Amino acid sequence: MAKERILLADDHPLVRAALLEAVRRLEGDIEPVEVDSLGAAKAAMAKGPVDLVCLDLHMGDSSGFIGLTELRRDYPAIPVVIVSASDAPGIAYRAVEFGASGFIPKTADLDTICAALQAVREGEVWLPADAEDVADDESVDHAALLATLTPAQLRVLEGLAAGRLNKQIAYDMDISIATVKAHVTAIFRKLGVINRTQAVLIAQSLFVEPAKV
């Protein structure tokens, strides 16, 4: 029987160490896989089956719920647990809106981490007891719209939210300005908006600290 693989994606070694210890306390034949970036997480998932992912909200190549959105679209059957130090209002429930199966605060002790991971392994959604639900229908709709974007479109939208020009986004992504414009057109169509300001307003739900319009 193949080992159960749990992917630990966090760029903080101490956090990965805590997650690793929690995984080792779980029952079953489990192979933990440690990575420190979203790109490395995708590479690991492409190499072989992964049964569960623990994903940091902020890594060098990923910010907010962009990484979660990409993983949920590419691997919809694999549960993803967000691990974050953020205490932004409603963040745990926002993670669930974007498809997470759980949210573990980085302040959680080992027993809590173990309980959370075990619950998700059993098919449950796990949130902290003190998680605050401030979600509304609009934010849920935004999450659904953003989930339709491709990884490249998400990166372009992230650039728009950061106030970057088309030529700057093109340079960052190593693509042509024409390609950026094509992505922007597709983003507007998928989000049902007509300008950058409207697109950025929807994109704000991706970020734990909303970008300025």
mmCIF file of C-alpha atoms in Angstrom:
data_model
loop_
_atom_site.group_PDB
_atom_site.id
_atom_site.type_symbol
_atom_site.label_atom_id
_atom_site.label_comp_id
_atom_site.label_asym_id
_atom_site.label_seq_id
_atom_site.Cartn_x
_atom_site.Cartn_y
_atom_site.Cartn_z
ATOM 1 C CA MET A 1 0.000 0.000 0.000
ATOM 2 C CA ALA A 2 1.352 3.419 -0.963
ATOM 3 C CA LYS A 3 2.264 5.860 1.737
ATOM 4 C CA GLU A 4 -0.001 8.804 2.405
ATOM 5 C CA ARG A 5 1.839 11.945 1.276
ATOM 6 C CA ILE A 6 1.285 15.221 3.135
ATOM 7 C CA LEU A 7 2.855 18.279 1.567
ATOM 8 C CA LEU A 8 4.085 21.008 3.927
ATOM 9 C CA ALA A 9 4.482 24.269 2.007
ATOM 10 C CA ASP A 10 5.839 27.072 4.181
ATOM 11 C CA ASP A 11 8.911 29.277 3.855
ATOM 12 C CA HIS A 12 9.488 29.430 7.629
ATOM 13 C CA PRO A 13 11.652 26.479 8.786
ATOM 14 C CA LEU A 14 10.317 26.632 12.354
ATOM 15 C CA VAL A 15 6.717 26.415 11.141
ATOM 16 C CA ARG A 16 7.573 23.495 8.869
ATOM 17 C CA ALA A 17 9.282 21.818 11.815
ATOM 18 C CA ALA A 18 6.113 22.162 13.911
ATOM 19 C CA LEU A 19 3.943 20.819 11.078
ATOM 20 C CA LEU A 20 6.390 17.963 10.529
ATOM 21 C CA GLU A 21 6.242 16.985 14.188
ATOM 22 C CA ALA A 22 2.433 17.077 14.083
ATOM 23 C CA VAL A 23 2.386 14.848 10.984
ATOM 24 C CA ARG A 24 4.712 12.368 12.680
ATOM 25 C CA ARG A 25 2.236 12.082 15.558
ATOM 26 C CA LEU A 26 -0.598 11.081 13.248
ATOM 27 C CA GLU A 27 -1.529 7.431 12.805
ATOM 28 C CA GLY A 28 -0.796 5.741 9.519
ATOM 29 C CA ASP A 29 2.062 5.320 7.097
ATOM 30 C CA ILE A 30 2.685 8.965 6.156
ATOM 31 C CA GLU A 31 5.418 10.505 4.025
ATOM 32 C CA PRO A 32 5.805 14.240 4.740
ATOM 33 C CA VAL A 33 7.170 16.385 1.914
ATOM 34 C CA GLU A 34 8.634 19.803 2.792
ATOM 35 C CA VAL A 35 8.807 22.742 0.355
ATOM 36 C CA ASP A 36 9.328 26.472 0.817
ATOM 37 C CA SER A 37 7.468 27.992 -2.138
ATOM 38 C CA LEU A 38 4.318 27.656 -4.200
ATOM 39 C CA GLY A 39 6.374 26.700 -7.241
ATOM 40 C CA ALA A 40 8.060 23.900 -5.322
ATOM 41 C CA ALA A 41 4.668 22.742 -4.054
ATOM 42 C CA LYS A 42 3.327 22.526 -7.604
ATOM 43 C CA ALA A 43 6.434 20.636 -8.719
ATOM 44 C CA ALA A 44 6.055 18.143 -5.887
ATOM 45 C CA MET A 45 2.370 17.623 -6.700
ATOM 46 C CA ALA A 46 3.180 17.087 -10.357
ATOM 47 C CA LYS A 47 5.733 14.378 -9.514
ATOM 48 C CA GLY A 48 3.374 12.103 -7.628
ATOM 49 C CA PRO A 49 0.132 11.726 -5.688
ATOM 50 C CA VAL A 50 -0.392 14.037 -2.717
ATOM 51 C CA ASP A 51 -3.152 13.361 -0.189
ATOM 52 C CA LEU A 52 -3.178 16.643 1.740
ATOM 53 C CA VAL A 53 -1.480 20.046 1.492
ATOM 54 C CA CYS A 54 -0.615 22.471 4.280
ATOM 55 C CA LEU A 55 -0.173 25.844 2.599
ATOM 56 C CA ASP A 56 1.220 29.091 3.979
ATOM 57 C CA LEU A 57 -0.674 32.179 2.815
ATOM 58 C CA HIS A 58 2.471 34.207 2.230
ATOM 59 C CA MET A 59 5.584 32.841 0.540
ATOM 60 C CA GLY A 60 8.123 34.408 -1.762
ATOM 61 C CA ASP A 61 6.172 33.530 -4.910
ATOM 62 C CA SER A 62 2.644 33.640 -3.516
ATOM 63 C CA SER A 63 0.499 36.131 -1.626
ATOM 64 C CA GLY A 64 -2.934 35.826 -0.073
ATOM 65 C CA PHE A 65 -5.350 33.327 -1.566
ATOM 66 C CA ILE A 66 -3.745 33.237 -5.012
ATOM 67 C CA GLY A 67 -1.809 30.046 -4.283
ATOM 68 C CA LEU A 68 -4.867 28.376 -2.772
ATOM 69 C CA THR A 69 -6.969 29.352 -5.786
ATOM 70 C CA GLU A 70 -4.418 27.864 -8.172
ATOM 71 C CA LEU A 71 -4.113 24.597 -6.254
ATOM 72 C CA ARG A 72 -7.863 24.163 -5.893
ATOM 73 C CA ARG A 73 -8.355 24.672 -9.610
ATOM 74 C CA ASP A 74 -5.536 22.319 -10.659
ATOM 75 C CA TYR A 75 -6.102 19.687 -7.940
ATOM 76 C CA PRO A 76 -9.753 19.982 -6.848
ATOM 77 C CA ALA A 77 -9.798 16.595 -5.105
ATOM 78 C CA ILE A 78 -6.825 17.289 -2.815
ATOM 79 C CA PRO A 79 -7.710 18.967 0.497
ATOM 80 C CA VAL A 80 -5.708 22.085 1.318
ATOM 81 C CA VAL A 81 -5.238 23.405 4.843
ATOM 82 C CA ILE A 82 -4.176 27.024 5.167
ATOM 83 C CA VAL A 83 -1.541 27.778 7.795
ATOM 84 C CA SER A 84 -1.219 31.452 8.627
ATOM 85 C CA ALA A 85 -0.148 33.948 11.262
ATOM 86 C CA SER A 86 -2.743 36.448 10.064
ATOM 87 C CA ASP A 87 -5.517 37.496 12.408
ATOM 88 C CA ALA A 88 -7.452 39.477 9.792
ATOM 89 C CA PRO A 89 -11.209 39.464 10.510
ATOM 90 C CA GLY A 90 -12.939 36.453 9.020
ATOM 91 C CA ILE A 91 -9.779 35.094 7.408
ATOM 92 C CA ALA A 92 -10.492 31.452 8.311
ATOM 93 C CA TYR A 93 -13.931 31.559 6.700
ATOM 94 C CA ARG A 94 -12.531 33.446 3.719
ATOM 95 C CA ALA A 95 -10.075 30.579 3.243
ATOM 96 C CA VAL A 96 -13.001 28.149 3.116
ATOM 97 C CA GLU A 97 -14.714 30.371 0.530
ATOM 98 C CA PHE A 98 -11.660 29.922 -1.683
ATOM 99 C CA GLY A 99 -11.775 26.153 -1.258
ATOM 100 C CA ALA A 100 -9.658 25.391 1.825
ATOM 101 C CA SER A 101 -10.580 22.397 3.961
ATOM 102 C CA GLY A 102 -9.159 23.956 7.091
ATOM 103 C CA PHE A 103 -7.342 26.897 8.654
ATOM 104 C CA ILE A 104 -4.623 26.485 11.275
ATOM 105 C CA PRO A 105 -3.235 29.567 13.054
ATOM 106 C CA LYS A 106 0.546 29.514 13.415
ATOM 107 C CA THR A 107 0.005 30.081 17.135
ATOM 108 C CA ALA A 108 -1.713 26.685 17.451
ATOM 109 C CA ASP A 109 -0.083 24.056 19.679
ATOM 110 C CA LEU A 110 0.864 20.595 18.430
ATOM 111 C CA ASP A 111 -2.265 18.939 19.788
ATOM 112 C CA THR A 112 -4.446 21.429 17.921
ATOM 113 C CA ILE A 113 -2.475 20.993 14.687
ATOM 114 C CA CYS A 114 -2.800 17.219 14.975
ATOM 115 C CA ALA A 115 -6.548 17.483 15.603
ATOM 116 C CA ALA A 116 -6.976 19.783 12.621
ATOM 117 C CA LEU A 117 -5.004 17.568 10.242
ATOM 118 C CA GLN A 118 -6.800 14.431 11.408
ATOM 119 C CA ALA A 119 -10.208 16.073 10.931
ATOM 120 C CA VAL A 120 -9.319 17.073 7.367
ATOM 121 C CA ARG A 121 -7.947 13.595 6.660
ATOM 122 C CA GLU A 122 -11.380 12.259 7.653
ATOM 123 C CA GLY A 123 -13.105 14.562 5.193
ATOM 124 C CA GLU A 124 -14.158 17.310 7.589
ATOM 125 C CA VAL A 125 -13.598 21.068 7.387
ATOM 126 C CA TRP A 126 -11.660 22.282 10.422
ATOM 127 C CA LEU A 127 -11.632 25.873 11.699
ATOM 128 C CA PRO A 128 -10.477 27.346 15.011
ATOM 129 C CA ALA A 129 -13.188 27.518 17.673
ATOM 130 C CA ASP A 130 -12.863 31.304 17.778
ATOM 131 C CA ALA A 131 -13.005 31.789 13.991
ATOM 132 C CA GLU A 132 -15.125 34.780 13.075
ATOM 133 C CA ASP A 133 -17.544 34.535 10.159
ATOM 134 C CA VAL A 134 -17.815 37.910 8.435
ATOM 135 C CA ALA A 135 -18.482 36.498 4.976
ATOM 136 C CA ASP A 136 -21.237 37.886 2.791
ATOM 137 C CA ASP A 137 -22.805 36.794 -0.481
ATOM 138 C CA GLU A 138 -20.652 39.231 -2.441
ATOM 139 C CA SER A 139 -17.372 37.839 -1.153
ATOM 140 C CA VAL A 140 -18.514 34.291 -1.922
ATOM 141 C CA ASP A 141 -19.407 35.391 -5.464
ATOM 142 C CA HIS A 142 -15.993 37.026 -5.862
ATOM 143 C CA ALA A 143 -14.246 33.824 -4.810
ATOM 144 C CA ALA A 144 -16.197 31.873 -7.420
ATOM 145 C CA LEU A 145 -15.329 34.379 -10.154
ATOM 146 C CA LEU A 146 -11.636 34.454 -9.270
ATOM 147 C CA ALA A 147 -11.522 30.660 -9.337
ATOM 148 C CA THR A 148 -12.224 30.817 -13.095
ATOM 149 C CA LEU A 149 -8.962 32.639 -13.835
ATOM 150 C CA THR A 150 -5.888 30.814 -15.114
ATOM 151 C CA PRO A 151 -2.580 31.058 -13.182
ATOM 152 C CA ALA A 152 -1.277 33.626 -15.684
ATOM 153 C CA GLN A 153 -4.455 35.682 -15.403
ATOM 154 C CA LEU A 154 -4.204 35.595 -11.615
ATOM 155 C CA ARG A 155 -0.638 36.898 -11.809
ATOM 156 C CA VAL A 156 -1.712 39.691 -14.162
ATOM 157 C CA LEU A 157 -4.576 40.571 -11.822
ATOM 158 C CA GLU A 158 -2.144 40.638 -8.920
ATOM 159 C CA GLY A 159 -0.063 43.118 -10.898
ATOM 160 C CA LEU A 160 -3.116 45.262 -11.589
ATOM 161 C CA ALA A 161 -3.983 45.243 -7.902
ATOM 162 C CA ALA A 162 -0.453 46.391 -7.098
ATOM 163 C CA GLY A 163 -0.914 49.335 -9.480
ATOM 164 C CA ARG A 164 1.629 48.130 -12.016
ATOM 165 C CA LEU A 165 1.492 49.167 -15.670
ATOM 166 C CA ASN A 166 1.088 46.670 -18.501
ATOM 167 C CA LYS A 167 4.754 47.017 -19.450
ATOM 168 C CA GLN A 168 5.817 46.390 -15.848
ATOM 169 C CA ILE A 169 3.626 43.292 -15.613
ATOM 170 C CA ALA A 170 5.017 42.095 -18.943
ATOM 171 C CA TYR A 171 8.567 42.501 -17.619
ATOM 172 C CA ASP A 172 7.735 40.721 -14.343
ATOM 173 C CA MET A 173 6.174 37.769 -16.163
ATOM 174 C CA ASP A 174 8.594 37.741 -19.115
ATOM 175 C CA ILE A 175 5.782 38.033 -21.643
ATOM 176 C CA SER A 176 4.863 40.619 -24.270
ATOM 177 C CA ILE A 177 2.715 43.666 -23.576
ATOM 178 C CA ALA A 178 0.249 42.324 -26.140
ATOM 179 C CA THR A 179 -0.085 39.135 -24.105
ATOM 180 C CA VAL A 180 -0.702 41.155 -20.945
ATOM 181 C CA LYS A 181 -3.438 43.101 -22.745
ATOM 182 C CA ALA A 182 -5.014 39.839 -23.896
ATOM 183 C CA HIS A 183 -4.981 38.562 -20.317
ATOM 184 C CA VAL A 184 -6.531 41.800 -19.059
ATOM 185 C CA THR A 185 -9.331 41.509 -21.628
ATOM 186 C CA ALA A 186 -9.987 37.919 -20.560
ATOM 187 C CA ILE A 187 -9.938 38.917 -16.889
ATOM 188 C CA PHE A 188 -12.509 41.659 -17.471
ATOM 189 C CA ARG A 189 -14.752 39.206 -19.325
ATOM 190 C CA LYS A 190 -14.537 36.491 -16.681
ATOM 191 C CA LEU A 191 -15.067 38.907 -13.791
ATOM 192 C CA GLY A 192 -17.848 40.772 -15.573
ATOM 193 C CA VAL A 193 -16.171 44.190 -15.238
ATOM 194 C CA ILE A 194 -15.286 46.958 -17.677
ATOM 195 C CA ASN A 195 -12.201 48.574 -16.144
ATOM 196 C CA ARG A 196 -9.181 48.036 -13.895
ATOM 197 C CA THR A 197 -10.727 49.673 -10.854
ATOM 198 C CA GLN A 198 -13.643 47.248 -10.878
ATOM 199 C CA ALA A 199 -11.296 44.293 -11.399
ATOM 200 C CA VAL A 200 -9.109 45.365 -8.486
ATOM 201 C CA LEU A 201 -12.124 45.726 -6.213
ATOM 202 C CA ILE A 202 -12.943 42.065 -6.842
ATOM 203 C CA ALA A 203 -9.267 41.078 -6.555
ATOM 204 C CA GLN A 204 -9.053 42.578 -3.065
ATOM 205 C CA SER A 205 -10.732 39.482 -1.645
ATOM 206 C CA LEU A 206 -7.625 37.510 -2.676
ATOM 207 C CA PHE A 207 -5.407 39.483 -0.381
ATOM 208 C CA VAL A 208 -5.249 39.284 3.366
ATOM 209 C CA GLU A 209 -4.221 42.932 3.312
ATOM 210 C CA PRO A 210 -6.356 44.345 0.459
ATOM 211 C CA ALA A 211 -4.444 46.149 -2.259
ATOM 212 C CA LYS A 212 -5.140 49.806 -2.811
ATOM 213 C CA VAL A 213 -7.180 50.692 -5.876
#
